[in-house]
Tab-separated table of N, CA and C in Angstrom:
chain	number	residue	atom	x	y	z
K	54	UNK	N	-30.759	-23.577	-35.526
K	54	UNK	CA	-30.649	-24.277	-34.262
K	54	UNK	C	-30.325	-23.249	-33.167
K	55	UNK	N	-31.020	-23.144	-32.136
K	55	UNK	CA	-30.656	-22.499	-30.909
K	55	UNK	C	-29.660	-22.654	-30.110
K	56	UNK	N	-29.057	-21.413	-29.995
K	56	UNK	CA	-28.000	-21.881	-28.882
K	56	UNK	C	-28.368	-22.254	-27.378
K	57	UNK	N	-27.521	-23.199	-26.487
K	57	UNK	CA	-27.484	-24.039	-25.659
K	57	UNK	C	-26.999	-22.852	-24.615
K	58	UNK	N	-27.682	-22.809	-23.580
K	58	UNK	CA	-27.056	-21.555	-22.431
K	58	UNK	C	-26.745	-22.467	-21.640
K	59	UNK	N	-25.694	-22.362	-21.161
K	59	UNK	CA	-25.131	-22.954	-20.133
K	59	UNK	C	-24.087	-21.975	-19.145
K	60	UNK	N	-24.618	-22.238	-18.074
K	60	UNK	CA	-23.242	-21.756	-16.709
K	60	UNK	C	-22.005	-21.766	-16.610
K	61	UNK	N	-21.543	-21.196	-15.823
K	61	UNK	CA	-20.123	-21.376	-15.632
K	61	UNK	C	-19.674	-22.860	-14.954
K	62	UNK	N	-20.331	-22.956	-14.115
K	62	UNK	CA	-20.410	-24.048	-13.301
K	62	UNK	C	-20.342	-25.407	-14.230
K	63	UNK	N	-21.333	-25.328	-15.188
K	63	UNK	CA	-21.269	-26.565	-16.173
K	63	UNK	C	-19.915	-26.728	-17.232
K	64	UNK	N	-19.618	-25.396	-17.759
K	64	UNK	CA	-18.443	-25.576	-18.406
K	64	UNK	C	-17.326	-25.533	-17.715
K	65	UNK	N	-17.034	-25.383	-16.700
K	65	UNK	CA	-16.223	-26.147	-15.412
K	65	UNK	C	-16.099	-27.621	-15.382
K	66	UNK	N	-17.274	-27.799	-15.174
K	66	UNK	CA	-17.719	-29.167	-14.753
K	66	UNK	C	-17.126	-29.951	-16.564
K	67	UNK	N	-17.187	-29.740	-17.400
K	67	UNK	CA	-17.218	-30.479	-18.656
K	67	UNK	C	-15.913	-30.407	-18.849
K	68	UNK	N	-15.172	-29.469	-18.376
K	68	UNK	CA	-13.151	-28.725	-18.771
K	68	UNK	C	-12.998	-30.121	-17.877
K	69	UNK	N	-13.353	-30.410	-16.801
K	69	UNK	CA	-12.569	-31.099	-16.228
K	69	UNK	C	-13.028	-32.652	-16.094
K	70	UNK	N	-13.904	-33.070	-16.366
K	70	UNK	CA	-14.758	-34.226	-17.135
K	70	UNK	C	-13.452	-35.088	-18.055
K	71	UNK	N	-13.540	-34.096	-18.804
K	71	UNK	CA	-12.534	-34.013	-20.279
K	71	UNK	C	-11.715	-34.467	-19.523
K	72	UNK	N	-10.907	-33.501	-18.947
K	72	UNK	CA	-9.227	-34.075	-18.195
K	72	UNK	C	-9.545	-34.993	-17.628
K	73	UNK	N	-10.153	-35.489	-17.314
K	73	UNK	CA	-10.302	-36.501	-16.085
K	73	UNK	C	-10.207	-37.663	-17.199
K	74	UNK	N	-11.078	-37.995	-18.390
K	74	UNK	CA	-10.932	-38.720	-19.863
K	74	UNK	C	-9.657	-38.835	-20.631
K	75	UNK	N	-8.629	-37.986	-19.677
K	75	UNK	CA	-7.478	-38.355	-20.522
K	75	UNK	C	-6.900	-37.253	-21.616
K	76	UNK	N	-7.949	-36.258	-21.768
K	76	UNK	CA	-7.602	-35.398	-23.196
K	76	UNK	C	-6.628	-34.516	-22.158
K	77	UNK	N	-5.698	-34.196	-23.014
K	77	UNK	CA	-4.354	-32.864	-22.817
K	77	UNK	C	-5.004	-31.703	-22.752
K	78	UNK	N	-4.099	-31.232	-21.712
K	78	UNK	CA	-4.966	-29.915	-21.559
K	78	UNK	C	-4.768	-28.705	-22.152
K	79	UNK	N	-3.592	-29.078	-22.802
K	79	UNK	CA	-3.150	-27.995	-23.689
K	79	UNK	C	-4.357	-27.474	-25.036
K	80	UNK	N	-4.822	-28.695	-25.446
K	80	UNK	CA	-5.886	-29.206	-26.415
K	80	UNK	C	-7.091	-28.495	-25.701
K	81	UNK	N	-7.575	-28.655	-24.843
K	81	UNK	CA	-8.423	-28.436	-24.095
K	81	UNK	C	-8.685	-27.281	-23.356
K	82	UNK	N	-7.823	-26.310	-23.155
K	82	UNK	CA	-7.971	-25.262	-22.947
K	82	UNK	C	-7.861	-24.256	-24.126
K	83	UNK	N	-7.280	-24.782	-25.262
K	83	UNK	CA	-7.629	-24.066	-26.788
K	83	UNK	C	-9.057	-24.090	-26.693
K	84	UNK	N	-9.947	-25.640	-26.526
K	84	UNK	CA	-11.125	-25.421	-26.773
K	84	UNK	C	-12.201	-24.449	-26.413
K	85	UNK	N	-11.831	-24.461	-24.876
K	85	UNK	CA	-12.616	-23.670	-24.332
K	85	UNK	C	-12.167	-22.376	-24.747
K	86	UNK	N	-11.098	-21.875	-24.408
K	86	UNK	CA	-10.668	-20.622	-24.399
K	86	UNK	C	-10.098	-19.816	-23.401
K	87	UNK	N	-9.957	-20.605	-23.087
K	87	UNK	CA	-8.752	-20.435	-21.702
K	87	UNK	C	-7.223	-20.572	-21.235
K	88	UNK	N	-6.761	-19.463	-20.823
K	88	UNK	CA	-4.960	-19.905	-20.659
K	88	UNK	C	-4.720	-21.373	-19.983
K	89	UNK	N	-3.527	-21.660	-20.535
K	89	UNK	CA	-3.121	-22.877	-19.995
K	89	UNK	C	-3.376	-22.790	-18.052
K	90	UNK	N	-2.454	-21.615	-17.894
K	90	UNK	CA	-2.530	-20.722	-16.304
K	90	UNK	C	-3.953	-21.481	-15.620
K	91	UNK	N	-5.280	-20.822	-16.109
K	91	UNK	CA	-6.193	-20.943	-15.703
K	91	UNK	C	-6.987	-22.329	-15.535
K	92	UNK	N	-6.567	-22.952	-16.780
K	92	UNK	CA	-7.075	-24.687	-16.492
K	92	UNK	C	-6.617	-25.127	-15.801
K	93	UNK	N	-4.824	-24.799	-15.453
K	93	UNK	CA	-4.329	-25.569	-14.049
K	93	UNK	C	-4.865	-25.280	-13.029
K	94	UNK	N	-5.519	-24.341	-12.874
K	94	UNK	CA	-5.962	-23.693	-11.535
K	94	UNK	C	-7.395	-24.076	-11.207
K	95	UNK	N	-7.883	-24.200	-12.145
K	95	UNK	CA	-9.508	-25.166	-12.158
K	95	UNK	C	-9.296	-26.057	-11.775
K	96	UNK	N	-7.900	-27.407	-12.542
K	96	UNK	CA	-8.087	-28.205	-11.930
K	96	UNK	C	-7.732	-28.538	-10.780
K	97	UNK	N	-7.024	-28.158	-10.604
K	97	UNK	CA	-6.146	-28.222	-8.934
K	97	UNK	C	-7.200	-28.001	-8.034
K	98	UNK	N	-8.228	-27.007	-8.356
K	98	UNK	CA	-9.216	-26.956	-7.229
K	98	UNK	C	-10.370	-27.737	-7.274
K	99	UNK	N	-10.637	-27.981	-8.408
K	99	UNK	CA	-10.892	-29.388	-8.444
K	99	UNK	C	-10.699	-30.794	-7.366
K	100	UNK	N	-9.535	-30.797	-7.849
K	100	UNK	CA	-8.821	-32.210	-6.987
K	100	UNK	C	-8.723	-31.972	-5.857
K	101	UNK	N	-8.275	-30.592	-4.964
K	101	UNK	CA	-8.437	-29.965	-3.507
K	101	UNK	C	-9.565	-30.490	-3.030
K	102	UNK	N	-10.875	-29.599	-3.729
K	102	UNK	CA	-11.741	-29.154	-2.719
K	102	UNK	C	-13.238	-30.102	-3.861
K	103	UNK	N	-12.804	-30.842	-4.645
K	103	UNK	CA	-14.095	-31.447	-5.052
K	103	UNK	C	-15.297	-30.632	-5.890
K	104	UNK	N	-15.998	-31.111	-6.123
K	104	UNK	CA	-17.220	-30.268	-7.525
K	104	UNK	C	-17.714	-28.776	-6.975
K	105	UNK	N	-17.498	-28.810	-5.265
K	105	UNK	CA	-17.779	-27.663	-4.605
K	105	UNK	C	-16.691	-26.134	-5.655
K	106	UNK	N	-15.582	-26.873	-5.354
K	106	UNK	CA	-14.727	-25.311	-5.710
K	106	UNK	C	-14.817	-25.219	-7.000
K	107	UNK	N	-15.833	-25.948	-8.310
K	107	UNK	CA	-16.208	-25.085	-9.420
K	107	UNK	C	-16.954	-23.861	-9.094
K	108	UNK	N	-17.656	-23.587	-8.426
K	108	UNK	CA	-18.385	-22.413	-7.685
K	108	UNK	C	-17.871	-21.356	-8.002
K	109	UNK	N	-18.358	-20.190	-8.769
K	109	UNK	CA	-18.011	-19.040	-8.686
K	109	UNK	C	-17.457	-18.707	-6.919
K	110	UNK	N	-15.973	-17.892	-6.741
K	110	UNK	CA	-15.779	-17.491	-5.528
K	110	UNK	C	-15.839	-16.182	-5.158
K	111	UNK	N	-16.108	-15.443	-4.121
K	111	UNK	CA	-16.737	-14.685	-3.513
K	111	UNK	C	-14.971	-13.659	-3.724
K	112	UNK	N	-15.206	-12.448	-4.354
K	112	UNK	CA	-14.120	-12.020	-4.804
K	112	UNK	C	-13.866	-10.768	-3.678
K	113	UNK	N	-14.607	-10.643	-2.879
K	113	UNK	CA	-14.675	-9.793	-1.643
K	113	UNK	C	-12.919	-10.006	-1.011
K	114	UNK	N	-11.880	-8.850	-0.618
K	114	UNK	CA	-11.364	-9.133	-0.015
K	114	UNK	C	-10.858	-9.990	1.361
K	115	UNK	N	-10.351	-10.676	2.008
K	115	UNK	CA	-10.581	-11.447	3.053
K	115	UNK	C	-9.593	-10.401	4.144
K	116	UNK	N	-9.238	-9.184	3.840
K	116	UNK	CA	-8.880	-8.224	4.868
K	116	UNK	C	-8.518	-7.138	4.306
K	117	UNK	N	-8.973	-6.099	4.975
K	117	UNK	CA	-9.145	-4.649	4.032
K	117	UNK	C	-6.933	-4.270	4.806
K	118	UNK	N	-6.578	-3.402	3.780
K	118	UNK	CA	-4.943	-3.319	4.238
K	118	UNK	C	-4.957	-1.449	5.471
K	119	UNK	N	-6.121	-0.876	5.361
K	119	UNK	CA	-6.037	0.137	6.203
K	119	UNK	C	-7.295	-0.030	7.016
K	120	UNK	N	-7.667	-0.978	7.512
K	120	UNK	CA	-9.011	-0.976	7.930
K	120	UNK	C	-8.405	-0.713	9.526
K	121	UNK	N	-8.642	-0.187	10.695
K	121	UNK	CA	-8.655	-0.119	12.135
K	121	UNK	C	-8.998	-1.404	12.592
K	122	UNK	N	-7.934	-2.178	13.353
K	122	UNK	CA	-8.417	-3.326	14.356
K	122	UNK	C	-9.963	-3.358	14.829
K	123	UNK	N	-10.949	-3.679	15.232
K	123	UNK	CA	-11.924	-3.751	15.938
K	123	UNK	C	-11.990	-3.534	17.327
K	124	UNK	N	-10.883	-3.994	17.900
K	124	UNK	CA	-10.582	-3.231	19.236
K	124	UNK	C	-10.682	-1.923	18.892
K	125	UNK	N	-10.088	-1.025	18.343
K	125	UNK	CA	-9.590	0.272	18.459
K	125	UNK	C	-10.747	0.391	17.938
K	126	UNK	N	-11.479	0.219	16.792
K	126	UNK	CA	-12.591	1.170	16.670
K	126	UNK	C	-13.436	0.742	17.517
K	127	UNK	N	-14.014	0.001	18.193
K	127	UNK	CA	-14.909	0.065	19.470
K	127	UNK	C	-14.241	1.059	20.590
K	128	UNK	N	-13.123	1.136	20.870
K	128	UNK	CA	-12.880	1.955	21.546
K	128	UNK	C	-13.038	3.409	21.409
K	129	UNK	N	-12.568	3.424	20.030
K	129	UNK	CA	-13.105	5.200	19.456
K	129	UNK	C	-13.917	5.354	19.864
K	130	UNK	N	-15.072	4.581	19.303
K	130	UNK	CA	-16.909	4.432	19.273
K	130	UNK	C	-17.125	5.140	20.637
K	131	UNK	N	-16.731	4.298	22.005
K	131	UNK	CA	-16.952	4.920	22.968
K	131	UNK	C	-16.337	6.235	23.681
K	132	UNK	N	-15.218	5.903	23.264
K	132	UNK	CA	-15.257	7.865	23.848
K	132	UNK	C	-16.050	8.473	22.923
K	133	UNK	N	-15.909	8.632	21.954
K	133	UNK	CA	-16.761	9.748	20.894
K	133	UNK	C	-18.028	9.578	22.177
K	134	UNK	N	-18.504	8.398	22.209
K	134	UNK	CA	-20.038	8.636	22.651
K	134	UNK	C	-19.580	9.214	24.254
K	135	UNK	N	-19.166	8.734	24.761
K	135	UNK	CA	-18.671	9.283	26.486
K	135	UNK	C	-18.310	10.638	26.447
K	136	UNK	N	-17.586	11.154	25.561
K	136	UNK	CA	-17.055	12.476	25.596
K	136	UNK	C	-17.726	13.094	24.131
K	137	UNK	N	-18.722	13.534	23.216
K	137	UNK	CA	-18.956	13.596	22.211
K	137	UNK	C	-18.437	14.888	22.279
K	138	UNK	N	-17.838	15.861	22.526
K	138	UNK	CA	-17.315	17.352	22.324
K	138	UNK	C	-15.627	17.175	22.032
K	139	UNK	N	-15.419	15.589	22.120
K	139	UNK	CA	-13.837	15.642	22.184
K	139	UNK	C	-13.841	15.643	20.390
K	140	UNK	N	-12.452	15.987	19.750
K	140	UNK	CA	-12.517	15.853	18.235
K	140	UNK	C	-11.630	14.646	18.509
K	141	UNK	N	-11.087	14.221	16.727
K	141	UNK	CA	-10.637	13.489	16.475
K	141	UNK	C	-8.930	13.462	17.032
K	142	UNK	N	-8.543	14.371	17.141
K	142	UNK	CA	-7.000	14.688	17.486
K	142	UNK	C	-6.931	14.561	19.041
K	143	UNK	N	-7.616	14.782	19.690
K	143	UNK	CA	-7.679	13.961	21.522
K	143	UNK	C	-7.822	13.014	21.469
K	144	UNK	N	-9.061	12.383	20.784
K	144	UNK	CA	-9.144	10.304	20.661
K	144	UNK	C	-7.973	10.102	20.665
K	145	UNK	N	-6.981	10.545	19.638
K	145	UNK	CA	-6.263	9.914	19.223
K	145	UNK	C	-4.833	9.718	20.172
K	146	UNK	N	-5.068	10.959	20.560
K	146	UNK	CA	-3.800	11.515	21.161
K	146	UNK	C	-3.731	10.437	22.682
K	147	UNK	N	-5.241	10.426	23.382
K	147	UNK	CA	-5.711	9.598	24.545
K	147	UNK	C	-5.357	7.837	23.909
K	148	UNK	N	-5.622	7.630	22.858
K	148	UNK	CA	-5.024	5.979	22.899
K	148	UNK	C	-3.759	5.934	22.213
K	149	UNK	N	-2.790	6.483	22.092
K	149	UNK	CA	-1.485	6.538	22.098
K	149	UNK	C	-0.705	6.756	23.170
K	150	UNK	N	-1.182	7.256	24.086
K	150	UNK	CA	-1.404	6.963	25.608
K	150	UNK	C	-1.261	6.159	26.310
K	151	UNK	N	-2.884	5.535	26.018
K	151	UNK	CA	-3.177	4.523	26.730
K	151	UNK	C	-2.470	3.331	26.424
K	152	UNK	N	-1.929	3.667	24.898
K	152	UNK	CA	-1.875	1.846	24.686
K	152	UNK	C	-0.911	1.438	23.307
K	153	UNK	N	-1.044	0.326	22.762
K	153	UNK	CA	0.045	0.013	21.974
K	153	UNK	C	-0.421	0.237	20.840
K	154	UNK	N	-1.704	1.176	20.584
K	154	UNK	CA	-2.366	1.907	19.064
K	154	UNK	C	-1.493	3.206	18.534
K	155	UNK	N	-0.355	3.282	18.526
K	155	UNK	CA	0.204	3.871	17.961
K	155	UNK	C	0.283	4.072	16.507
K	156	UNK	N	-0.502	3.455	15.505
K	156	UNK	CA	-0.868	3.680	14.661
K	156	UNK	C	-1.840	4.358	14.259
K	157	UNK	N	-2.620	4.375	14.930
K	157	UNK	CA	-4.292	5.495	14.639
K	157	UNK	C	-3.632	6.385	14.306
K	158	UNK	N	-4.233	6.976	13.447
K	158	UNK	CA	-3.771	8.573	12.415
K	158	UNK	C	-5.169	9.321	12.879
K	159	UNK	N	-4.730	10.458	12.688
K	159	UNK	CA	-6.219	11.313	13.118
K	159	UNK	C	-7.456	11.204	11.917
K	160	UNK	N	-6.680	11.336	10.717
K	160	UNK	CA	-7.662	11.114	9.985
K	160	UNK	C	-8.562	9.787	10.301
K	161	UNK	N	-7.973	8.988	10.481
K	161	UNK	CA	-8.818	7.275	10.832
K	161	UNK	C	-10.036	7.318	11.828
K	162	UNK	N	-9.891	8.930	13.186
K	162	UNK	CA	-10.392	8.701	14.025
K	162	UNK	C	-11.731	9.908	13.735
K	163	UNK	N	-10.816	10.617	12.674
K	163	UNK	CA	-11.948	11.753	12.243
K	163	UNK	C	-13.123	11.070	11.506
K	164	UNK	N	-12.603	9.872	10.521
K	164	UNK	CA	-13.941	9.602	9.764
K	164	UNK	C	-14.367	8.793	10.597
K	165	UNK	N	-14.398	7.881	11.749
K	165	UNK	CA	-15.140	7.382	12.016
K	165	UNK	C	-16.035	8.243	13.169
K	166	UNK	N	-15.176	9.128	13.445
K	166	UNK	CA	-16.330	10.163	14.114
K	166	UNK	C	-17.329	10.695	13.203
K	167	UNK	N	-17.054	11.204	12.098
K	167	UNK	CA	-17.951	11.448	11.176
K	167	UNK	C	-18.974	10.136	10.652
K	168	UNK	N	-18.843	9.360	11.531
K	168	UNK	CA	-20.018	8.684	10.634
K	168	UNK	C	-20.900	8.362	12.176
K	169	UNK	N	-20.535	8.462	13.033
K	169	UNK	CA	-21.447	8.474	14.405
K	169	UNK	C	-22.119	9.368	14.272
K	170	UNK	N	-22.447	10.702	14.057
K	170	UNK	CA	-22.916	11.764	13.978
K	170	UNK	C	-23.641	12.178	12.775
């Protein structure tokens, strides 16, 4: 007999079928093979957000922890281009200056000069 391929999405959909029928989930996450941890967390999103949040989720960070504001790097962007002979250690030095970017490190302002060029 051939095995049956099935998705993630469907054995989602069947983990919580089940619970919804009453079976323990303790039982039920033996079956599948899953920590107790993780079936609570299926179902809960489940009951949140409906058949939608079985969906594989998009594991992409939702904010990088050293990334430059967007202000400040548009601002780099343009001096580099207004002044292209300035290095990275004047950018930097000019919006610590100007403004409440007291965080820009030179390195931050060097690579993004390095990638204009």
């Amino acid at each position: 007999m051939p095995w049956k391929a099935s998705s993630v999405m469907e054995e989602r959909l069947r983990f919580v079928a089940r619970l919804l029928d009453g079976e323990p989930m303790t039982q039920m996450c033996r079956e599948f093979g899953i920590s107790r941890k993780t079936g609570y967390k299926i179902f809960e999103r489940y009951r949140e957000h409906g058949l939608e949040a079985l969906n594989d989720r998009c594991r992409r960070p939702l904010r990088y922890a050293n990334q430059l504001p967007h202000q400040v790097e548009s601002l780099i962007v343009s001096l580099k281009r207004d002044k292209p002979h300035w290095g990275a250690r004047k950018i930097r030095e000019l919006l610590v200056r100007r403004g409440p970017w007291g965080c820009v490190v030179a390195n931050d302002a060097t690579s993004l000069c390095a990638k204009l060029t």
